[in-house]
Tab-separated table of N, CA and C in Angstrom:
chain	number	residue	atom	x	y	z
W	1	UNK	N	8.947	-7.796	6.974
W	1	UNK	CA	7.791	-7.827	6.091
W	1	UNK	C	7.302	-6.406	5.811
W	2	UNK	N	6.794	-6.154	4.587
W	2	UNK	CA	6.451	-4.962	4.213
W	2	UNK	C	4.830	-4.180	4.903
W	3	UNK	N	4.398	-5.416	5.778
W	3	UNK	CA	3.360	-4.987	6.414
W	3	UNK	C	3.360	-4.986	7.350
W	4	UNK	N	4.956	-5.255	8.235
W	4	UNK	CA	4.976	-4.981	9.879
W	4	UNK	C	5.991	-4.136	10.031
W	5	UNK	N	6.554	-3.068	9.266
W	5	UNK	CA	7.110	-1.877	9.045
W	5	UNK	C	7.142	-1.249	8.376
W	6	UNK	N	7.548	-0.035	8.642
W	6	UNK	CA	7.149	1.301	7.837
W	6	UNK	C	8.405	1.300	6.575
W	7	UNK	N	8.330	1.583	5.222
W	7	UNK	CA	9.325	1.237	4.687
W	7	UNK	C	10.013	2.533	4.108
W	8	UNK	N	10.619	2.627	2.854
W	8	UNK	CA	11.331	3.645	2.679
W	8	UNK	C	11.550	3.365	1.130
W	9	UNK	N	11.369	4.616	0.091
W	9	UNK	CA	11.450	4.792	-1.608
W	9	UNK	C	12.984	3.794	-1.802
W	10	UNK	N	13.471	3.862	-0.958
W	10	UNK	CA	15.103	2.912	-0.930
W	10	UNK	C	14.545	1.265	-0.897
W	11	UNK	N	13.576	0.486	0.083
W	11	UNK	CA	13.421	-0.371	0.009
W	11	UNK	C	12.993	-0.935	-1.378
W	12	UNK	N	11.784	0.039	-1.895
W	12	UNK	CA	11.555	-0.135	-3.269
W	12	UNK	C	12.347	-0.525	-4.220
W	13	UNK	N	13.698	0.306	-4.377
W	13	UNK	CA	15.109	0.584	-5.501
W	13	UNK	C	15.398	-1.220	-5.384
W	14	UNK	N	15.501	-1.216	-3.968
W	14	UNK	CA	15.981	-2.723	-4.434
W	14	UNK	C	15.099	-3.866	-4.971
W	15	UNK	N	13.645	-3.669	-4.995
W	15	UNK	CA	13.296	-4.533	-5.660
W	15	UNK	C	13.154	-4.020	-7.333
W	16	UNK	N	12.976	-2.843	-7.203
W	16	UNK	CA	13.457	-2.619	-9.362
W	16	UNK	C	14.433	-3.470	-9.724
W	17	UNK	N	15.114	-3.472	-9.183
W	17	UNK	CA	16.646	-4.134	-9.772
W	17	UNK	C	15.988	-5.076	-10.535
W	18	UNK	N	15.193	-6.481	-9.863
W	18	UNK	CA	14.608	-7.618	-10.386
W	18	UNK	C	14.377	-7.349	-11.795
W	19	UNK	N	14.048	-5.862	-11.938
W	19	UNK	CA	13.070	-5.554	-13.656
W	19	UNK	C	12.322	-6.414	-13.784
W	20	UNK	N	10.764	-6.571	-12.700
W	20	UNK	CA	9.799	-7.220	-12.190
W	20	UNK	C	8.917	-6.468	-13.617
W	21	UNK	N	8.996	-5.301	-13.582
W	21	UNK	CA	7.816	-4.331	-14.122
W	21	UNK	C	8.860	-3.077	-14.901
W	22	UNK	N	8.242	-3.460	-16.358
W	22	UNK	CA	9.256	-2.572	-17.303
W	22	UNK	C	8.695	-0.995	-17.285
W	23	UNK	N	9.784	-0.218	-17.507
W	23	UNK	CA	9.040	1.010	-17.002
W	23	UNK	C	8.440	1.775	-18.178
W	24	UNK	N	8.322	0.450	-19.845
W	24	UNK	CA	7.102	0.731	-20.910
W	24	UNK	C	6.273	0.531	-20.385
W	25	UNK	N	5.446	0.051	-19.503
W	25	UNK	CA	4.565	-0.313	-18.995
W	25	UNK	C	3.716	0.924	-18.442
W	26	UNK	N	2.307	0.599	-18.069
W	26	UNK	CA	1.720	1.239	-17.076
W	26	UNK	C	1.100	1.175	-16.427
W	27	UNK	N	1.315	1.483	-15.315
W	27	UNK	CA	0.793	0.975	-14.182
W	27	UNK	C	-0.345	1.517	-13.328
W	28	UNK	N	-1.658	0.869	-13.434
W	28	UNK	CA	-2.931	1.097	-12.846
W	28	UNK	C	-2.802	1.595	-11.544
W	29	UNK	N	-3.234	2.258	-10.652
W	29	UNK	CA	-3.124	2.414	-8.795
W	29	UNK	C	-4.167	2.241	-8.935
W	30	UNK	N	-4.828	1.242	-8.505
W	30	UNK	CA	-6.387	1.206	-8.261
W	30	UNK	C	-6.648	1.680	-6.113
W	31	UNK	N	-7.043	3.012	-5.761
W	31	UNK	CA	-6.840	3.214	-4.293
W	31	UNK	C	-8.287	3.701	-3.612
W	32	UNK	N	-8.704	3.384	-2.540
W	32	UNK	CA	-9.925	4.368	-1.972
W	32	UNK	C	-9.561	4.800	-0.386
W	33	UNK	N	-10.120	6.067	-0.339
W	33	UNK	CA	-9.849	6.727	0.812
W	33	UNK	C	-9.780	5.894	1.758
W	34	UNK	N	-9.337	6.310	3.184
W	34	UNK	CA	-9.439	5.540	4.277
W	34	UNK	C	-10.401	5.258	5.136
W	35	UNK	N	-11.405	6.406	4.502
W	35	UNK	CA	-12.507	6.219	5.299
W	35	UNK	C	-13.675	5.170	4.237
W	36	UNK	N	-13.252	4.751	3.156
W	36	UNK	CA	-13.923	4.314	2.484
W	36	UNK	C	-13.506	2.747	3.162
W	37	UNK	N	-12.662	2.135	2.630
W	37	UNK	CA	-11.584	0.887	3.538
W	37	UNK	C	-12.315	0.556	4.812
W	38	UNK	N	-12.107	1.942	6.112
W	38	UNK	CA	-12.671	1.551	6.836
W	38	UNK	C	-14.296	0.757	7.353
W	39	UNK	N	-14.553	1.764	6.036
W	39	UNK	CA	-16.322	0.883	6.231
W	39	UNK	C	-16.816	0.294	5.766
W	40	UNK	N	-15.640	-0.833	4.543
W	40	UNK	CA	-15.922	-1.966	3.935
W	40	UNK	C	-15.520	-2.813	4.928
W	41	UNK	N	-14.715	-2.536	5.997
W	41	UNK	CA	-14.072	-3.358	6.730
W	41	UNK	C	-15.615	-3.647	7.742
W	42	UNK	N	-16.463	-2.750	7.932
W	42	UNK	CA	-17.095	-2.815	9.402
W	42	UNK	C	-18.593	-3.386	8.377
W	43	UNK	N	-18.536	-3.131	7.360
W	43	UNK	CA	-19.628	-4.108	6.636
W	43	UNK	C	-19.316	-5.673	6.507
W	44	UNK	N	-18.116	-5.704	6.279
W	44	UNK	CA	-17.833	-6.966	6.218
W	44	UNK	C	-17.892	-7.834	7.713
W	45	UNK	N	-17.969	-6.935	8.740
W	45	UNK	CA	-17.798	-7.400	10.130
W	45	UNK	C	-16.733	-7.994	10.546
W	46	UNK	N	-15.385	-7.572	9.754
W	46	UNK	CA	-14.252	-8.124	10.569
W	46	UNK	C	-13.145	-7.515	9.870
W	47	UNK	N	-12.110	-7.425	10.682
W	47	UNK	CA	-10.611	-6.386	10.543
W	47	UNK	C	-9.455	-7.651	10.287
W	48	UNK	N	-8.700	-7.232	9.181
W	48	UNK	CA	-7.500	-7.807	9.301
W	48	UNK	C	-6.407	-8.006	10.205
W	49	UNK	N	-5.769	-9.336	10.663
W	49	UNK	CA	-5.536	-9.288	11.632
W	49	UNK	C	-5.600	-9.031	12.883
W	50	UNK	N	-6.952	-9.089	13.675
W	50	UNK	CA	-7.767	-8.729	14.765
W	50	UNK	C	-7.849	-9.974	15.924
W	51	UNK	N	-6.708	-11.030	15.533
W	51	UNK	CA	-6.697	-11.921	16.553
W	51	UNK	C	-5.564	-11.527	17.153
W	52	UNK	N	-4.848	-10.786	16.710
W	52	UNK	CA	-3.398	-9.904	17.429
W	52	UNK	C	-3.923	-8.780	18.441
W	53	UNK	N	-5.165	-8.250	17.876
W	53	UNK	CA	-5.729	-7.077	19.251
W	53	UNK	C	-5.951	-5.974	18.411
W	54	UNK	N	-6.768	-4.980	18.806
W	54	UNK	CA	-7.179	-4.129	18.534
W	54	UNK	C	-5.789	-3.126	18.347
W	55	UNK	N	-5.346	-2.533	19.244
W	55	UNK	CA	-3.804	-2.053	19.630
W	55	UNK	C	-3.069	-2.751	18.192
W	56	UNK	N	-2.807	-3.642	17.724
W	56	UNK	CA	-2.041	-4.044	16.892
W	56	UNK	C	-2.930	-3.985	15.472
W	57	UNK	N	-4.069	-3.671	15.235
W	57	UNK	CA	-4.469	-3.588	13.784
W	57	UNK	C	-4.851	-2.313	13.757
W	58	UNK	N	-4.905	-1.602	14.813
W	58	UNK	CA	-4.455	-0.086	14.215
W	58	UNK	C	-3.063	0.854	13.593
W	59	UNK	N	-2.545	0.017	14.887
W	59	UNK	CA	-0.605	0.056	14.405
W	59	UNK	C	-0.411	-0.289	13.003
W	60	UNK	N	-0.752	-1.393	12.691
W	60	UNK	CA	-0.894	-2.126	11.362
W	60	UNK	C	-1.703	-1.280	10.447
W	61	UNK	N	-2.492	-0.789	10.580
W	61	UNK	CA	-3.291	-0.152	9.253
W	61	UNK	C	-2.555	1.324	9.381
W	62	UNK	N	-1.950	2.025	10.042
W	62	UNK	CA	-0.926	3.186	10.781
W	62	UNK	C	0.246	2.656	8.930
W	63	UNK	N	0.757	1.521	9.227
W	63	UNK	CA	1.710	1.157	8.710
W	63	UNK	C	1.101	1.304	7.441
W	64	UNK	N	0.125	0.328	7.048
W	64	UNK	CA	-0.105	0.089	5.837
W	64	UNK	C	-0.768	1.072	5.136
W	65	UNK	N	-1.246	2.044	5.564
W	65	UNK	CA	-1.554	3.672	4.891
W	65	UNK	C	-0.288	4.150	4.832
W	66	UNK	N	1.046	4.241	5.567
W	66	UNK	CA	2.088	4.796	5.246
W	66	UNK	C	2.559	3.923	3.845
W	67	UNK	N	2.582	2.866	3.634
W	67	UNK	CA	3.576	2.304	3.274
W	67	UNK	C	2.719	2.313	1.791
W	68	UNK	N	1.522	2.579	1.478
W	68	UNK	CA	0.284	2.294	0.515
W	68	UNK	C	0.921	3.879	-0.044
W	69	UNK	N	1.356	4.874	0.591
W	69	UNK	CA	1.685	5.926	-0.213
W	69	UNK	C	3.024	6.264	-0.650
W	70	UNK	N	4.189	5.587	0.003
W	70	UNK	CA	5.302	5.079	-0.172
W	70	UNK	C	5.809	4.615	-2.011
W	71	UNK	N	4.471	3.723	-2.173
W	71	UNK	CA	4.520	2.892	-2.891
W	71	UNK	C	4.402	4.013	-4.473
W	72	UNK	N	2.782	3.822	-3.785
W	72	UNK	CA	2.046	5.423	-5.156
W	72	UNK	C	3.264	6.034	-5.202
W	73	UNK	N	4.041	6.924	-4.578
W	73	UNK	CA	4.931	8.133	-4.429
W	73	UNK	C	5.774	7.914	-5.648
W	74	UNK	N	6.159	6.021	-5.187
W	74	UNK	CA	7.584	5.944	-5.888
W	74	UNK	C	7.124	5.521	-7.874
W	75	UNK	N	5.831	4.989	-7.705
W	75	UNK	CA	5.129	4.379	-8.988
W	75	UNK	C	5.640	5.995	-9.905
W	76	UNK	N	4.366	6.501	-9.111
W	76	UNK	CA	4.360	8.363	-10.175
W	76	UNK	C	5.847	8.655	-10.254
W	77	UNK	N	6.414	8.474	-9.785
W	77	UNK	CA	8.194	9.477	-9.981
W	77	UNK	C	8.847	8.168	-11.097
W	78	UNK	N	8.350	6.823	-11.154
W	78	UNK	CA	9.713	5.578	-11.714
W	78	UNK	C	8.902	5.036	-12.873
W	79	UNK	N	7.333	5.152	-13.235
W	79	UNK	CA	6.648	4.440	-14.251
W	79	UNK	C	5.724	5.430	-14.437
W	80	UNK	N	4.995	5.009	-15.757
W	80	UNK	CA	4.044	5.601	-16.340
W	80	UNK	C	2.746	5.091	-15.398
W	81	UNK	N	1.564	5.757	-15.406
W	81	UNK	CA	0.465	5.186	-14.387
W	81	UNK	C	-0.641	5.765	-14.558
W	82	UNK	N	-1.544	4.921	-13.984
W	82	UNK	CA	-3.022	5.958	-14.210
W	82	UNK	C	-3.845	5.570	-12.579
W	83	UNK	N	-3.690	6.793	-12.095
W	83	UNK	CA	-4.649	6.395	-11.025
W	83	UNK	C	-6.450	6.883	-10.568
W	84	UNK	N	-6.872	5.410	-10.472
W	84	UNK	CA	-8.270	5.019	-10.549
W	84	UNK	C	-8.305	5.420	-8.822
W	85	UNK	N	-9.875	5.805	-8.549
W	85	UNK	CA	-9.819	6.095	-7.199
W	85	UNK	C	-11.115	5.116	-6.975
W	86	UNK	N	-11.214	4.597	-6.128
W	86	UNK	CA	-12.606	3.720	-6.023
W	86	UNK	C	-12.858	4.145	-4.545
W	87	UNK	N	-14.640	4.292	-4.431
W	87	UNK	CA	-15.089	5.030	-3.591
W	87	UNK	C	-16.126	3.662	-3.061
């Protein structure tokens, strides 16, 4: 799963193939810092996946900040895009 490992611009290639998303297109990044994330998370009073343990939804958010720029990296280099930053 793309949210219980760290992935790689290669994992991506193989899902282009599909031609899911034409690269006339353009593609929004709608993203907010991590410290922003974090303190929607502690307003909301609860963490994703937090019945696995503390230890495991840090690992997990470890992952999913890697893999959240993975993504951006490969968007800007393979499609047209506009990225929105929300604070």
């Amino acid at each position: 799963s793309i949210y219980e490992r760290e992935i790689k611009a290669e994992d991506l290639k193989k899902l282009s193939r599909l031609k899911l998303l034409s690269r006339d297109h353009t593609v929004y990044i709608i993203t907010a810092d991590k410290e922003a994330r974090v303190k929607r998370m502690e307003a909301r009073g609860r963490y994703p996946r937090i019945k696995f343990g503390i230890d495991y939804v840090n690992k997990w958010l470890e992952i999913s900040e890697h893999n959240g720029q993975v993504i951006i990296d490969y968007i800007k280099v393979n499609y047209k895009y506009k990225l929105i930053t929300n604070t």
